[in-house]
Amino acid sequence: MKSRITVINFDKIEAPTEGEEIKATDCGISVPDNPIISVIEGDGIGRDIMKAARRVIDAAVRKVYDGKRKIVWFEVYAGQKACEKYGEWLPEDTLKAIGHFIVSLKGPLTTPVGGGYRSLNVALRQALDLYACVRPVKYIRGVPSPMRYPEKMDVIIFRENTEDVYAGIEWGQGTEEVKKVIAFLNKNFDLYIPGDSGIGVKPISIKNTKRLVRMAIKYAIENKRRSVTLVHKGNIMKFTEGAFRDWGYQVAKEEFADYIVTEDELHNKYNNNMPEGKILINDRIADSMFQQILLRSDEYDVIATPNLNGDYLSDACAACVGGIGMAPSANIGDHVAIFEATHGTAPKYADKDMANPTSLILSAVMMLEYLGWQKAAEKVKTALGETIMQKQVTYDLERLMEGATKLKTSEFASAIIENIRF
Ligand code: NAP
């Protein structure tokens, strides 16, 4: 295959000589049959699970498209490998490649202690404006779960990724900065904030709220989902969380009036009978949502929520279907998307060929869906489900399942590949 890509000047890496670029279009992305996809292997168990995930994805694409389609992987560097090659954790080459080639797959990264970054993941999301963290949570039959009816959980969470208390606007207790901020607030707003406080700021904006909720509603429409729930703590934080709810409803009514029905309309206009083909838009206060999602999981479908709520809620939902080792995720902007495992680098299992690659494999499945390669995505999901039903699993699941066979990471990948059938 000949390269037909734009020449980009990298410092220490070279783009592949085969494959083509994915292009951004007005209505999404245009994907060639041999797309170049950048890949960050990740630290710790990243080295084991990335190998496994790539083998599974390549095998599915090869089997389903019979050689007519192929992913051309382009390794780019972040974390410890980047440190060795570049002397820095997140080199410019990597940001350039991920931005240019649009779609990436990423393993977990160590958070540098005392380095220039609070988290490489947050730095990547901010640098590339990946404003939505998208986490589907669905039960795979046979996986041990603490719930009685885990199969009722099938939600997809759109968590705002760029603002809220995660914006990183904080001043530590006792610093000159915090003294100035406290003095300013106490003087100008007639407050009494104790002088020994630390201060954090929680910005939530119209633009960032609307683009997140817009993405969630579009997803619901395109994937024929039943409802979109705005999860907020607006009863207490009226001008941030409450505003998130109000702006969320606004974008729904202004841009998707033909598709949505509010809960009020459902009761008052439709006598509680959901009209065919419409999507219910409702909202829930975050604390009540945490119990609702456990007690009545099947009443929820697509969820849109600010950053902090989303962080907690996605792990809580993942726990119901077997933990973060089983849950995939993507960080998506207007076009650029990074698909990544939800767990960390689990250093004690690094290079032992033990870790469970499911989270990364399912993230790669989301990536195939994003490319529009649904058939390959479906095949991997089915094969993964079959492998778990055959009780062929890695150590973490084997210790919770009776009569299971413990497989290495690489053996688990081989078992999935074996189960990819027509
Ligand atoms: P962690 O790496 O997620 O590991 C915590 C525990 O979770 C492991 O000891 C293991 O539990 C289990 N686990 C995680 N992934 C697993 C897998 N694939 N298969 C089987 N078991 C798995 O969390 P951490 O120890 O708090 O963090 C380690 C490093 O990862 C830190 O530097 C942290 O900053 C980083 N991190 C990165 C990301 C990311 O890149 N997205 C996310 C979170 C953390 P058992 O020992 O009980 O088997």
PDB file of N, CA and C and ligand atoms in Angstrom, residues 45 49 106-111 121 125 324-325 340-349 355-357 395-396 399, ligand 1:
ATOM      1  N   ILE A  45       1.170  -2.437  32.910  1.00  0.00           N
ATOM      2  CA  ILE A  45       0.462  -3.498  32.176  1.00  0.00           C
ATOM      3  C   ILE A  45       0.056  -3.066  30.765  1.00  0.00           C
ATOM      4  N   ILE A  49      -1.357  -5.489  27.758  1.00  0.00           N
ATOM      5  CA  ILE A  49      -2.737  -5.432  27.257  1.00  0.00           C
ATOM      6  C   ILE A  49      -2.818  -4.800  25.872  1.00  0.00           C
ATOM      7  N   LYS A 106      -5.084   4.052  23.277  1.00  0.00           N
ATOM      8  CA  LYS A 106      -4.099   4.392  24.316  1.00  0.00           C
ATOM      9  C   LYS A 106      -4.184   3.439  25.505  1.00  0.00           C
ATOM     10  N   GLY A 107      -3.026   3.017  25.985  1.00  0.00           N
ATOM     11  CA  GLY A 107      -2.946   2.237  27.219  1.00  0.00           C
ATOM     12  C   GLY A 107      -2.845   3.178  28.417  1.00  0.00           C
ATOM     13  N   PRO A 108      -2.845   2.627  29.630  1.00  0.00           N
ATOM     14  CA  PRO A 108      -2.773   3.486  30.822  1.00  0.00           C
ATOM     15  C   PRO A 108      -1.393   4.108  30.994  1.00  0.00           C
ATOM     16  N   LEU A 109      -1.348   5.278  31.592  1.00  0.00           N
ATOM     17  CA  LEU A 109      -0.078   5.980  31.793  1.00  0.00           C
ATOM     18  C   LEU A 109       0.155   6.264  33.267  1.00  0.00           C
ATOM     19  N   THR A 110       1.404   6.128  33.678  1.00  0.00           N
ATOM     20  CA  THR A 110       1.784   6.500  35.046  1.00  0.00           C
ATOM     21  C   THR A 110       1.609   8.006  35.202  1.00  0.00           C
ATOM     22  N   THR A 111       1.082   8.426  36.332  1.00  0.00           N
ATOM     23  CA  THR A 111       1.044   9.859  36.597  1.00  0.00           C
ATOM     24  C   THR A 111       2.392  10.252  37.189  1.00  0.00           C
ATOM     25  N   ASN A 121      -3.113  12.153  31.375  1.00  0.00           N
ATOM     26  CA  ASN A 121      -4.415  11.972  30.726  1.00  0.00           C
ATOM     27  C   ASN A 121      -5.160  13.287  30.652  1.00  0.00           C
ATOM     28  N   ARG A 125      -6.233  15.456  27.268  1.00  0.00           N
ATOM     29  CA  ARG A 125      -7.615  15.886  27.024  1.00  0.00           C
ATOM     30  C   ARG A 125      -7.671  17.391  26.830  1.00  0.00           C
ATOM     31  N   ILE A 324     -13.782  -1.681  36.871  1.00  0.00           N
ATOM     32  CA  ILE A 324     -13.235  -0.863  35.790  1.00  0.00           C
ATOM     33  C   ILE A 324     -12.403  -1.681  34.802  1.00  0.00           C
ATOM     34  N   GLY A 325     -11.955  -2.854  35.229  1.00  0.00           N
ATOM     35  CA  GLY A 325     -11.206  -3.725  34.303  1.00  0.00           C
ATOM     36  C   GLY A 325     -12.057  -4.189  33.131  1.00  0.00           C
ATOM     37  N   GLU A 340      -9.403   4.530  25.246  1.00  0.00           N
ATOM     38  CA  GLU A 340      -8.422   4.092  26.257  1.00  0.00           C
ATOM     39  C   GLU A 340      -9.036   3.220  27.350  1.00  0.00           C
ATOM     40  N   ALA A 341      -8.157   2.400  27.951  1.00  0.00           N
ATOM     41  CA  ALA A 341      -8.578   1.585  29.099  1.00  0.00           C
ATOM     42  C   ALA A 341      -8.938   2.517  30.249  1.00  0.00           C
ATOM     43  N   THR A 342      -9.877   2.093  31.091  1.00  0.00           N
ATOM     44  CA  THR A 342     -10.289   2.972  32.195  1.00  0.00           C
ATOM     45  C   THR A 342      -9.402   2.805  33.434  1.00  0.00           C
ATOM     46  N   HIS A 343      -8.713   1.665  33.536  1.00  0.00           N
ATOM     47  CA  HIS A 343      -7.920   1.427  34.746  1.00  0.00           C
ATOM     48  C   HIS A 343      -6.520   2.002  34.582  1.00  0.00           C
ATOM     49  N   GLY A 344      -5.711   1.872  35.646  1.00  0.00           N
ATOM     50  CA  GLY A 344      -4.353   2.400  35.620  1.00  0.00           C
ATOM     51  C   GLY A 344      -3.318   1.382  35.157  1.00  0.00           C
ATOM     52  N   THR A 345      -2.064   1.597  35.543  1.00  0.00           N
ATOM     53  CA  THR A 345      -0.951   0.803  35.016  1.00  0.00           C
ATOM     54  C   THR A 345      -0.671  -0.459  35.835  1.00  0.00           C
ATOM     55  N   ALA A 346      -1.401  -0.634  36.944  1.00  0.00           N
ATOM     56  CA  ALA A 346      -1.240  -1.802  37.845  1.00  0.00           C
ATOM     57  C   ALA A 346       0.204  -2.306  37.862  1.00  0.00           C
ATOM     58  N   PRO A 347       1.169  -1.500  38.314  1.00  0.00           N
ATOM     59  CA  PRO A 347       2.603  -1.818  38.130  1.00  0.00           C
ATOM     60  C   PRO A 347       3.009  -3.194  38.637  1.00  0.00           C
ATOM     61  N   LYS A 348       2.317  -3.710  39.690  1.00  0.00           N
ATOM     62  CA  LYS A 348       2.789  -5.006  40.209  1.00  0.00           C
ATOM     63  C   LYS A 348       2.555  -6.156  39.222  1.00  0.00           C
ATOM     64  N   TYR A 349       1.712  -5.944  38.213  1.00  0.00           N
ATOM     65  CA  TYR A 349       1.475  -7.000  37.217  1.00  0.00           C
ATOM     66  C   TYR A 349       2.183  -6.738  35.883  1.00  0.00           C
ATOM     67  N   ALA A 355      -2.475  -9.416  33.218  1.00  0.00           N
ATOM     68  CA  ALA A 355      -3.579  -8.456  33.371  1.00  0.00           C
ATOM     69  C   ALA A 355      -4.721  -8.740  32.398  1.00  0.00           C
ATOM     70  N   ASN A 356      -5.886  -8.286  32.786  1.00  0.00           N
ATOM     71  CA  ASN A 356      -7.082  -8.461  31.971  1.00  0.00           C
ATOM     72  C   ASN A 356      -7.133  -7.349  30.906  1.00  0.00           C
ATOM     73  N   PRO A 357      -7.111  -7.711  29.622  1.00  0.00           N
ATOM     74  CA  PRO A 357      -7.110  -6.675  28.584  1.00  0.00           C
ATOM     75  C   PRO A 357      -8.511  -6.233  28.156  1.00  0.00           C
ATOM     76  N   TYR A 395      -6.631 -13.795  35.573  1.00  0.00           N
ATOM     77  CA  TYR A 395      -6.602 -14.093  37.013  1.00  0.00           C
ATOM     78  C   TYR A 395      -7.688 -13.364  37.822  1.00  0.00           C
ATOM     79  N   ASP A 396      -7.953 -12.111  37.439  1.00  0.00           N
ATOM     80  CA  ASP A 396      -8.849 -11.274  38.234  1.00  0.00           C
ATOM     81  C   ASP A 396     -10.276 -11.814  38.234  1.00  0.00           C
ATOM     82  N   ARG A 399     -10.465 -15.753  39.901  1.00  0.00           N
ATOM     83  CA  ARG A 399     -10.543 -15.911  41.357  1.00  0.00           C
ATOM     84  C   ARG A 399     -11.974 -15.708  41.882  1.00  0.00           C
TER      85      ARG A 399
HETATM   86  P1  NAP B   1      -4.667   0.616  38.853  1.00  0.00           P
HETATM   87  O1  NAP B   1      -3.432   0.664  38.038  1.00  0.00           O
HETATM   88  O2  NAP B   1      -5.957   0.709  38.099  1.00  0.00           O
HETATM   89  O3  NAP B   1      -4.616  -0.753  39.673  1.00  0.00           O
HETATM   90  C1  NAP B   1      -5.304  -0.994  40.864  1.00  0.00           C
HETATM   91  C2  NAP B   1      -5.698  -2.447  40.976  1.00  0.00           C
HETATM   92  O4  NAP B   1      -6.790  -2.689  40.088  1.00  0.00           O
HETATM   93  C3  NAP B   1      -4.645  -3.470  40.545  1.00  0.00           C
HETATM   94  O5  NAP B   1      -3.713  -3.730  41.552  1.00  0.00           O
HETATM   95  C4  NAP B   1      -5.527  -4.657  40.229  1.00  0.00           C
HETATM   96  O6  NAP B   1      -6.095  -5.174  41.424  1.00  0.00           O
HETATM   97  C5  NAP B   1      -6.695  -3.997  39.526  1.00  0.00           C
HETATM   98  N1  NAP B   1      -6.508  -3.858  38.069  1.00  0.00           N
HETATM   99  C6  NAP B   1      -6.381  -2.703  37.356  1.00  0.00           C
HETATM  100  N2  NAP B   1      -6.314  -2.975  36.060  1.00  0.00           N
HETATM  101  C7  NAP B   1      -6.399  -4.303  35.916  1.00  0.00           C
HETATM  102  C8  NAP B   1      -6.385  -5.184  34.796  1.00  0.00           C
HETATM  103  N3  NAP B   1      -6.317  -4.742  33.542  1.00  0.00           N
HETATM  104  N4  NAP B   1      -6.463  -6.501  35.037  1.00  0.00           N
HETATM  105  C9  NAP B   1      -6.580  -6.978  36.272  1.00  0.00           C
HETATM  106  N5  NAP B   1      -6.614  -6.196  37.366  1.00  0.00           N
HETATM  107  C10 NAP B   1      -6.512  -4.870  37.198  1.00  0.00           C
HETATM  108  O7  NAP B   1      -4.675   1.796  39.937  1.00  0.00           O
HETATM  109  P2  NAP B   1      -3.492   2.430  40.804  1.00  0.00           P
HETATM  110  O8  NAP B   1      -2.639   1.323  41.343  1.00  0.00           O
HETATM  111  O9  NAP B   1      -4.154   3.366  41.702  1.00  0.00           O
HETATM  112  O10 NAP B   1      -2.638   3.287  39.755  1.00  0.00           O
HETATM  113  C11 NAP B   1      -1.379   2.893  39.205  1.00  0.00           C
HETATM  114  C12 NAP B   1      -0.899   3.976  38.237  1.00  0.00           C
HETATM  115  O11 NAP B   1      -1.824   4.121  37.155  1.00  0.00           O
HETATM  116  C13 NAP B   1      -0.752   5.377  38.873  1.00  0.00           C
HETATM  117  O12 NAP B   1       0.412   5.991  38.358  1.00  0.00           O
HETATM  118  C14 NAP B   1      -1.986   6.105  38.367  1.00  0.00           C
HETATM  119  O13 NAP B   1      -1.787   7.488  38.287  1.00  0.00           O
HETATM  120  C15 NAP B   1      -2.138   5.494  36.985  1.00  0.00           C
HETATM  121  N6  NAP B   1      -3.508   5.594  36.416  1.00  0.00           N
HETATM  122  C16 NAP B   1      -3.601   5.827  35.080  1.00  0.00           C
HETATM  123  C17 NAP B   1      -4.845   5.870  34.477  1.00  0.00           C
HETATM  124  C18 NAP B   1      -4.910   6.120  32.997  1.00  0.00           C
HETATM  125  O14 NAP B   1      -3.894   6.179  32.349  1.00  0.00           O
HETATM  126  N7  NAP B   1      -6.100   6.281  32.414  1.00  0.00           N
HETATM  127  C19 NAP B   1      -6.003   5.656  35.231  1.00  0.00           C
HETATM  128  C20 NAP B   1      -5.874   5.378  36.603  1.00  0.00           C
HETATM  129  C21 NAP B   1      -4.612   5.335  37.192  1.00  0.00           C
HETATM  130  P3  NAP B   1      -5.673  -6.536  42.177  1.00  0.00           P
HETATM  131  O15 NAP B   1      -4.268  -6.317  42.664  1.00  0.00           O
HETATM  132  O16 NAP B   1      -6.668  -6.637  43.277  1.00  0.00           O
HETATM  133  O17 NAP B   1      -5.762  -7.669  41.239  1.00  0.00           O
END
